[in-house]
Short mmCIF file of C-alpha atoms and ligand atoms in Angstrom, two decimals:
data_model
loop_
_atom_site.label_atom_id
_atom_site.label_comp_id
_atom_site.label_asym_id
_atom_site.label_seq_id
_atom_site.Cartn_x
_atom_site.Cartn_y
_atom_site.Cartn_z
CA MET A 1 12.32 15.42 2.86
CA SER A 2 10.20 17.90 4.54
CA LEU A 3 6.31 18.87 4.64
CA PHE A 4 6.93 20.63 1.21
CA ASP A 5 7.43 16.99 -0.39
CA VAL A 6 4.19 15.78 0.59
CA LYS A 7 2.05 16.47 -2.68
CA HIS A 8 -1.71 16.29 -3.03
CA GLN A 9 -2.77 15.78 0.63
CA ALA A 10 -4.37 19.03 1.04
CA HIS A 11 -6.71 17.77 3.91
CA ALA A 12 -3.77 16.08 5.87
CA GLN A 13 -1.56 19.20 5.51
CA ARG A 14 -4.20 21.61 6.52
CA LEU A 15 -4.88 19.51 9.62
CA ILE A 16 -1.30 19.58 10.71
CA GLN A 17 -0.71 23.18 9.80
CA ARG A 18 -3.86 24.34 11.86
CA ALA A 19 -2.54 22.18 14.86
CA VAL A 20 0.93 23.70 14.69
CA ALA A 21 -0.50 27.32 14.20
CA HIS A 22 -2.51 26.88 17.30
CA GLN A 23 0.31 25.08 19.18
CA ARG A 24 -1.92 22.19 19.89
CA ILE A 25 -0.34 19.29 17.93
CA PRO A 26 -1.78 16.01 19.20
CA HIS A 27 0.55 13.64 20.70
CA ALA A 28 -1.03 10.62 18.96
CA TYR A 29 -1.66 10.71 15.49
CA LEU A 30 -3.13 7.92 13.04
CA PHE A 31 -2.43 8.70 9.38
CA HIS A 32 -4.25 6.16 7.39
CA GLY A 33 -4.85 5.69 3.57
CA PRO A 34 -3.77 3.49 0.88
CA ASP A 35 -0.16 2.33 0.86
CA GLY A 36 2.35 4.62 -1.17
CA VAL A 37 0.43 7.69 -1.05
CA GLY A 38 2.77 9.60 1.28
CA LYS A 39 1.82 8.70 4.79
CA GLU A 40 5.42 8.04 5.92
CA LEU A 41 6.46 10.97 4.01
CA LEU A 42 4.16 13.20 5.93
CA ALA A 43 5.25 11.63 9.32
CA ARG A 44 8.91 12.40 8.30
CA GLY A 45 7.89 15.98 7.47
CA LEU A 46 6.09 16.47 10.72
CA ALA A 47 8.96 14.90 12.59
CA GLN A 48 11.50 17.08 10.96
CA LEU A 49 9.20 20.03 11.83
CA LEU A 50 9.09 19.04 15.52
CA LEU A 51 12.69 18.24 15.98
CA CYS A 52 13.97 21.38 13.88
CA SER A 53 15.71 23.89 16.02
CA SER A 54 14.51 26.72 13.83
CA PRO A 55 11.21 26.07 11.77
CA VAL A 56 10.71 28.33 8.94
CA GLU A 57 7.55 29.45 7.11
CA ARG A 58 7.76 29.16 3.50
CA ALA A 59 5.62 29.93 0.48
CA LEU A 60 4.37 27.02 -1.69
CA ASP A 61 4.91 27.24 -5.44
CA PRO A 62 1.69 28.20 -6.93
CA ASN A 63 0.85 24.82 -8.30
CA ASP A 64 1.21 23.21 -4.91
CA ALA A 65 -0.47 25.97 -3.05
CA GLU A 66 -3.71 25.44 -5.34
CA THR A 67 -3.52 21.53 -4.58
CA VAL A 68 -2.99 22.17 -0.89
CA GLY A 69 -5.29 25.22 -0.47
CA LEU A 70 -2.64 26.82 1.71
CA GLU A 71 -0.14 29.54 0.55
CA ARG A 72 2.53 28.94 3.11
CA LEU A 73 3.63 25.97 5.14
CA LEU A 74 5.51 25.94 8.33
CA THR A 75 8.45 23.28 8.08
CA GLY A 76 11.70 22.14 9.22
CA CYS A 77 14.39 24.54 8.09
CA GLY A 78 16.53 21.74 6.23
CA ASP A 79 19.96 23.24 7.50
CA CYS A 80 20.00 22.89 11.26
CA GLU A 81 21.89 20.05 12.86
CA ASP A 82 18.47 18.35 13.84
CA CYS A 83 17.14 18.56 10.16
CA ARG A 84 20.47 17.23 8.93
CA ALA A 85 20.25 14.31 11.11
CA MET A 86 16.69 13.52 10.07
CA ALA A 87 17.62 13.64 6.46
CA ALA A 88 20.57 11.16 7.15
CA GLU A 89 18.14 9.11 9.30
CA THR A 90 20.60 9.15 12.23
CA HIS A 91 18.41 11.53 14.62
CA PRO A 92 18.43 9.82 18.02
CA ASP A 93 14.88 11.11 18.89
CA TRP A 94 13.40 9.71 15.62
CA HIS A 95 12.11 6.05 16.08
CA LEU A 96 10.99 4.20 13.21
CA ILE A 97 9.02 1.03 14.47
CA HIS A 98 8.23 -1.86 12.07
CA ARG A 99 7.47 -5.48 12.54
CA GLN A 100 10.85 -6.65 11.44
CA LEU A 101 12.54 -4.94 14.43
CA ASN A 102 12.16 -8.17 16.32
CA ARG A 103 15.29 -9.12 14.86
CA GLU A 104 17.06 -6.46 17.03
CA HIS A 105 15.15 -7.56 20.19
CA PRO A 106 17.13 -8.71 23.21
CA ASP A 107 15.23 -12.00 23.64
CA PRO A 108 16.40 -14.57 21.35
CA GLN A 109 13.04 -16.22 21.47
CA VAL A 110 11.69 -12.95 19.96
CA ARG A 111 14.46 -12.65 17.51
CA LYS A 112 13.71 -16.08 16.13
CA ARG A 113 9.99 -15.43 15.42
CA LYS A 114 8.61 -14.75 11.88
CA ALA A 115 7.80 -10.92 11.87
CA LEU A 116 3.91 -11.29 10.52
CA ASP A 117 2.74 -9.05 13.10
CA LEU A 118 3.87 -6.13 15.17
CA GLY A 119 3.70 -8.00 18.57
CA VAL A 120 3.60 -6.89 22.25
CA ASP A 121 7.34 -7.72 22.82
CA VAL A 122 8.72 -5.30 19.96
CA LEU A 123 6.05 -2.59 21.22
CA ARG A 124 7.14 -2.84 24.52
CA HIS A 125 10.84 -2.82 24.04
CA PHE A 126 11.10 -0.08 21.41
CA VAL A 127 8.01 2.19 22.22
CA ILE A 128 6.41 1.69 25.53
CA ASP A 129 9.65 1.45 27.71
CA LYS A 130 11.22 4.42 25.65
CA VAL A 131 8.74 6.92 25.54
CA GLY A 132 9.31 7.98 29.19
CA LEU A 133 12.76 8.88 28.56
CA THR A 134 14.08 12.46 27.73
CA PRO A 135 14.89 13.20 24.35
CA THR A 136 18.44 12.84 23.62
CA ARG A 137 18.62 16.28 21.76
CA GLY A 138 16.06 18.14 24.11
CA ARG A 139 13.19 18.71 21.62
CA ALA A 140 10.91 16.09 21.27
CA LYS A 141 10.74 12.10 20.79
CA ILE A 142 9.02 10.75 17.66
CA PHE A 143 7.82 7.26 17.31
CA VAL A 144 6.39 6.36 13.94
CA ILE A 145 4.80 2.83 13.74
CA ARG A 146 4.46 1.41 10.08
CA GLU A 147 1.84 -1.13 9.34
CA ALA A 148 -0.22 -0.21 12.41
CA ASP A 149 -3.06 -2.43 11.09
CA ARG A 150 -0.75 -5.29 11.99
CA ILE A 151 -0.15 -4.51 15.70
CA THR A 152 -1.54 -7.31 17.48
CA THR A 153 -4.72 -6.87 19.77
CA GLN A 154 -2.30 -7.62 22.72
CA ALA A 155 -0.03 -5.14 21.81
CA GLN A 156 -2.76 -2.60 21.11
CA ASN A 157 -3.75 -3.06 24.60
CA ALA A 158 -0.70 -2.70 26.02
CA MET A 159 -0.08 0.74 24.13
CA LEU A 160 -3.41 2.34 25.29
CA LYS A 161 -1.68 3.98 28.40
CA THR A 162 0.97 5.45 26.22
CA LEU A 163 -1.35 6.63 23.62
CA GLU A 164 -3.39 8.29 26.19
CA GLU A 165 -0.92 10.01 28.41
CA PRO A 166 2.35 10.34 26.36
CA PRO A 167 4.99 12.24 28.11
CA GLY A 168 4.78 16.04 26.90
CA THR A 169 7.78 15.71 24.47
CA THR A 170 6.69 12.39 22.91
CA TYR A 171 4.54 12.13 19.73
CA LEU A 172 3.37 8.78 18.23
CA ILE A 173 2.42 8.63 14.73
CA LEU A 174 0.60 5.31 13.61
CA LEU A 175 0.67 4.53 9.78
CA GLY A 176 -2.03 2.16 8.54
CA ALA A 177 -3.71 1.38 5.14
CA SER A 178 -7.00 0.76 7.09
CA THR A 179 -8.40 1.34 10.51
CA ASP A 180 -10.43 -1.78 10.55
CA ARG A 181 -8.14 -3.92 12.75
CA LEU A 182 -7.45 -1.05 15.20
CA LEU A 183 -9.20 -1.21 18.53
CA ALA A 184 -11.73 1.53 18.75
CA THR A 185 -9.91 2.45 22.10
CA VAL A 186 -6.84 3.04 20.05
CA ARG A 187 -8.45 4.99 17.31
CA SER A 188 -10.23 7.15 19.68
CA ARG A 189 -6.88 8.17 21.36
CA CYS A 190 -5.37 9.35 18.07
CA GLN A 191 -6.12 12.24 15.88
CA VAL A 192 -7.07 10.52 12.93
CA VAL A 193 -5.68 12.07 9.48
CA PRO A 194 -7.03 10.50 6.27
CA LEU A 195 -4.71 10.51 3.14
CA SER A 196 -6.29 9.96 -0.16
CA ALA A 197 -5.30 8.41 -3.47
CA LEU A 198 -3.00 10.62 -5.79
CA PRO A 199 -4.31 11.95 -9.09
CA LEU A 200 -3.34 9.79 -12.07
CA ASP A 201 -1.24 12.75 -13.74
CA PHE A 202 0.99 13.01 -10.41
CA VAL A 203 1.46 9.28 -10.33
CA ARG A 204 2.42 9.22 -14.26
CA SER A 205 4.83 12.23 -13.76
CA ARG A 206 6.42 10.65 -10.54
CA LEU A 207 6.88 7.30 -12.18
CA MET A 208 8.42 8.90 -15.23
CA GLU A 209 11.12 10.68 -12.92
CA LEU A 210 11.79 7.39 -10.85
CA ARG A 211 11.75 4.80 -13.45
CA SER A 212 12.94 6.69 -16.58
CA GLU A 213 13.49 3.27 -18.34
CA LEU A 214 9.78 2.53 -18.74
CA SER A 215 8.25 2.97 -22.14
CA GLY A 216 4.98 5.05 -23.07
CA ASP A 217 2.70 2.13 -22.86
CA SER A 218 4.09 0.34 -19.85
CA LEU A 219 4.41 3.73 -18.13
CA GLU A 220 0.82 4.41 -18.88
CA TRP A 221 -0.34 0.89 -17.74
CA TYR A 222 1.55 1.21 -14.49
CA ALA A 223 0.05 4.57 -13.85
CA GLN A 224 -3.46 3.37 -14.69
CA SER A 225 -3.02 0.21 -12.75
CA SER A 226 -1.69 2.06 -9.43
CA ASP A 227 -5.13 2.82 -7.85
CA GLY A 228 -3.59 6.42 -7.11
CA SER A 229 -0.65 5.17 -5.21
CA ILE A 230 3.10 5.78 -6.14
CA GLY A 231 4.08 2.68 -4.05
CA VAL A 232 1.88 0.53 -5.83
CA ALA A 233 3.02 1.66 -9.27
CA LEU A 234 6.67 1.36 -8.18
CA SER A 235 6.19 -2.26 -6.94
CA LEU A 236 3.98 -3.29 -10.09
CA ALA A 237 6.97 -1.84 -12.35
CA ASP A 238 9.57 -3.53 -10.27
CA ASP A 239 7.84 -6.75 -10.49
CA GLY A 240 7.50 -6.54 -14.36
CA LEU A 241 3.75 -6.92 -14.05
CA TYR A 242 3.26 -5.28 -17.60
CA GLU A 243 5.07 -8.15 -19.27
CA LEU A 244 3.05 -10.49 -17.36
CA ASN A 245 -0.04 -8.79 -18.23
CA LYS A 246 0.97 -9.12 -21.78
CA ARG A 247 1.37 -12.85 -21.52
CA LEU A 248 -2.09 -13.19 -19.84
CA ILE A 249 -3.68 -10.89 -22.34
CA GLU A 250 -2.25 -12.70 -25.21
CA SER A 251 -3.98 -15.91 -24.18
CA LEU A 252 -7.09 -14.18 -23.06
CA ALA A 253 -7.39 -12.51 -26.44
CA LYS A 254 -6.69 -15.78 -28.31
CA GLY A 255 -9.66 -17.27 -26.54
CA SER A 256 -7.86 -20.06 -25.19
CA ILE A 257 -9.29 -19.37 -21.64
CA ALA A 258 -12.78 -19.08 -23.13
CA ARG A 259 -12.14 -22.54 -24.98
CA GLY A 260 -11.10 -24.24 -21.97
CA ASP A 261 -7.68 -25.20 -23.41
CA SER A 262 -5.55 -23.06 -21.08
CA ASN A 263 -3.18 -24.92 -18.52
CA PRO A 264 -3.60 -24.10 -14.82
CA LYS A 265 0.12 -24.63 -14.58
CA ASP A 266 0.91 -21.59 -16.64
CA TRP A 267 -0.94 -19.69 -14.07
CA LEU A 268 0.79 -21.42 -11.25
CA THR A 269 4.27 -21.07 -12.53
CA GLU A 270 3.60 -17.21 -12.96
CA ALA A 271 2.33 -16.89 -9.55
CA LYS A 272 5.25 -18.72 -8.10
CA SER A 273 7.96 -16.66 -9.81
CA LEU A 274 5.87 -13.42 -8.50
CA GLY A 275 5.79 -15.05 -5.06
CA GLU A 276 9.60 -15.32 -5.15
CA LEU A 277 10.02 -11.52 -5.81
CA TYR A 278 7.59 -10.96 -3.03
CA GLN A 279 9.58 -13.11 -0.60
CA LYS A 280 12.88 -11.22 -1.59
CA ARG A 281 10.91 -7.97 -0.26
CA ASP A 282 9.37 -9.57 2.79
CA ARG A 283 11.38 -12.45 3.93
CA ASP A 284 9.00 -13.06 6.75
CA ILE A 285 6.34 -14.56 4.42
CA THR A 286 6.44 -18.34 3.69
CA GLY A 287 6.66 -19.81 0.10
CA THR A 288 3.05 -20.84 0.16
CA GLU A 289 1.79 -17.47 1.22
CA ALA A 290 3.92 -15.78 -1.22
CA THR A 291 2.75 -18.04 -4.21
CA ARG A 292 -0.86 -17.32 -2.94
CA SER A 293 -0.24 -13.51 -3.06
CA GLY A 294 1.38 -13.98 -6.82
CA LEU A 295 -1.82 -15.82 -7.82
CA LYS A 296 -3.85 -12.95 -6.40
CA SER A 297 -2.01 -10.57 -8.45
CA VAL A 298 -2.53 -12.82 -11.63
CA PHE A 299 -6.25 -12.87 -10.81
CA HIS A 300 -6.23 -9.10 -10.44
CA LEU A 301 -4.85 -8.71 -13.96
CA VAL A 302 -7.19 -11.10 -15.42
CA ALA A 303 -10.09 -9.40 -13.50
CA THR A 304 -8.97 -6.05 -14.78
CA TRP A 305 -8.96 -7.38 -18.44
CA TYR A 306 -12.60 -8.44 -17.88
CA ALA A 307 -13.51 -5.16 -16.44
CA ASP A 308 -12.00 -3.49 -19.51
CA VAL A 309 -14.00 -5.69 -21.73
CA LEU A 310 -17.12 -4.79 -19.44
CA ARG A 311 -16.43 -1.29 -19.93
CA ARG A 312 -16.54 -1.75 -23.90
CA THR A 313 -19.54 -4.10 -23.87
CA SER A 314 -21.76 -1.76 -21.92
CA GLY A 315 -20.40 1.22 -24.05
CA GLU A 316 -18.91 3.01 -21.27
CA ALA A 317 -16.51 5.75 -22.76
CA THR A 318 -14.02 5.69 -19.80
CA MET A 319 -10.25 4.96 -20.38
CA LEU A 320 -9.20 1.60 -20.47
CA VAL A 321 -6.37 0.36 -18.10
CA ASN A 322 -5.39 -1.94 -20.70
CA GLN A 323 -5.29 0.80 -23.19
CA ALA A 324 -2.26 -0.47 -25.12
CA TRP A 325 -4.41 -3.53 -25.98
CA ARG A 326 -7.47 -1.75 -26.92
CA THR A 327 -7.82 -3.62 -30.16
CA GLU A 328 -7.87 -6.93 -28.26
CA VAL A 329 -10.33 -5.34 -25.78
CA GLU A 330 -12.69 -4.35 -28.36
CA GLN A 331 -12.58 -7.60 -30.33
CA ALA A 332 -13.36 -9.58 -26.99
CA ALA A 333 -16.12 -7.14 -26.34
CA LYS A 334 -17.67 -8.10 -29.56
CA SER A 335 -18.13 -11.77 -28.63
CA MET A 336 -19.24 -11.40 -24.91
CA GLN A 337 -22.34 -9.87 -23.41
CA PRO A 338 -21.98 -7.45 -20.39
CA GLU A 339 -23.32 -10.17 -18.08
CA GLN A 340 -20.70 -12.62 -19.29
CA ALA A 341 -17.94 -10.07 -18.30
CA ALA A 342 -19.56 -9.35 -15.01
CA GLN A 343 -19.77 -12.96 -14.26
CA ALA A 344 -16.22 -13.54 -14.96
CA ILE A 345 -15.23 -10.80 -12.47
CA ASN A 346 -17.44 -12.43 -9.81
CA ARG A 347 -15.75 -15.79 -10.28
CA ILE A 348 -12.34 -14.19 -9.94
CA ALA A 349 -13.32 -12.49 -6.78
CA GLN A 350 -14.84 -15.84 -5.35
CA ALA A 351 -11.57 -17.54 -6.25
CA GLU A 352 -9.72 -14.91 -4.33
CA GLN A 353 -11.83 -15.50 -1.44
CA HIS A 354 -11.13 -19.27 -1.50
CA LEU A 355 -7.46 -18.43 -1.44
CA ASN A 356 -7.85 -16.41 1.57
CA LEU A 357 -9.49 -19.32 3.13
CA ASN A 358 -6.31 -21.33 2.40
CA ALA A 359 -8.00 -23.34 -0.33
CA ASN A 360 -5.48 -25.52 -2.38
CA THR A 361 -4.10 -23.22 -4.93
CA GLN A 362 -3.92 -25.66 -7.88
CA LEU A 363 -7.56 -26.47 -7.19
CA VAL A 364 -8.71 -22.83 -7.12
CA VAL A 365 -7.10 -22.32 -10.56
CA GLU A 366 -8.59 -25.48 -12.10
CA VAL A 367 -11.99 -24.57 -11.03
CA LEU A 368 -11.65 -20.78 -11.94
CA LEU A 369 -10.30 -21.84 -15.42
CA THR A 370 -13.27 -24.12 -15.95
CA ASP A 371 -15.61 -21.53 -14.88
CA LEU A 372 -14.32 -18.89 -17.07
CA ALA A 373 -14.27 -21.41 -19.87
CA GLY A 374 -18.08 -21.93 -19.40
CA ILE A 375 -18.67 -18.30 -19.21
CA GLY A 376 -16.70 -17.84 -22.34
CA ALA A 377 -18.98 -20.42 -24.00
CA GLY A 378 -22.16 -18.85 -22.76
CA ASN A 379 -22.96 -21.68 -20.30
CA PRO A 380 -25.25 -20.46 -17.52
CA LEU A 381 -23.54 -21.08 -14.07
CA PRO A 382 -25.03 -21.95 -10.63
CA ARG A 383 -25.19 -18.81 -8.69
CA GLU A 384 -22.44 -19.96 -6.06
CA SER A 385 -19.80 -22.29 -7.08
CA ALA A 386 -19.64 -24.71 -4.29
CA ARG A 387 -16.70 -26.85 -5.93
CA ALA A 388 -13.75 -24.91 -4.50
ZN1 ZN B 1 15.89 22.56 11.06
#
C-alpha cells in the first residue's frame, strides 16, 4: 500500500503532493467523501510517506498519470524497515483510531459500553494523551481517526487544542463520510481534502478482481448499485443483495405489490436476515437497529426499481441499474405513468424517514405496501401520509 494505490482521486493526490513538495504538510487533515472510495488508503499512503526513511519519486504509469494529472508521485520506498512495518500494520508510530477501541480502554466502564460513537474517553486515552510523546522510531507519529462523523461533540471539543497545536512530529488525519456533524471549530483546524465517487468502469474492474465468483449480470448490478464506491459494491456483494433484489423484482414484476397482495412479513423477514449480517459486521448495533437498517436496504432496492421504471416511462435513455431485468422494467413502464413511479419513490423516502424516527417497523411496511398498492392502482394519494 502506497500513494500509488490510490486511484482516481486526482484532486486529493495533487493537494498532498503540493504540500509535500513545499514541505508544508498540515498537521491536521480531514479526508472526507463517500465510504469505500479510498480515504483510508490515502491516509495509509501518506503515513507511509511520512514515516519512510528514504521516500522516492516514481513515475506513474501513463493511464494513472492521466487520471491524477501528475506524472510523478513522491511515495514511501516500500523497502525500508518503516515501510515494511507499515505494510505489516506493526509500525509503532502508526495509530488507527476507531470506535471499537473502547474494548482496549483501561476503564472497565468504558470497555463495557456499546461503541456507537467515538467518545471522549477513547479519544483522550488513545489520541490526546499520546500526541505529545516522542515518536518511537524518530520520524513522526500518525493518528488516523476513522468515522470522524461519529466523534461526539464532547470529544470534538476535547480535541480542539490538539488539532490546533499538535507537536511538530504529530499528524492527525480524520476520515469521514460527511463533515456535517463536525464542529466548525474542528473543520477549520483541519486541511479539508475531498475525495470523490469512483468511475463505474474502475469499480467494475476492481470488483471483478476482488470477487471473481460474480457472474456478468450480478457483477454489473453491483457496480451500478455502488454509487462509485468499491466499499459499497463489496458489502452489497457480500450480503447477496443481487439475489434479494431478484426476489423483490419477481414480486414487483408480477404486480403483487400493485395489487395489494404482498405480505409485509416477507419484507420484514428479508430485513431481519440482512440485519443479522450487519450485526456480524458491527456487533455494537442492536437487533432492532440492525433490522431497521436491513429494511432500509430493502426500501432502497424497491426505490431503485421504481427509479428504473421512471426512467423508462419518461423516455430517458440512460442505463438502468436493473439492466438484467430490463424486460420486466419495460413491461412495468407500460402500465405506469411517470407520476406514479415518482410518487412511489417519494412514499419510500417517507417510509425511510419514519424508520429514522424509530417508528414501528411492521407498521411502516404495512403502510408503505398499502400506499404502493394505491399508487399501482392509480388511486390519488394525499400529499402527506399521516398514518405512520
Ligand atoms: Zn520506505
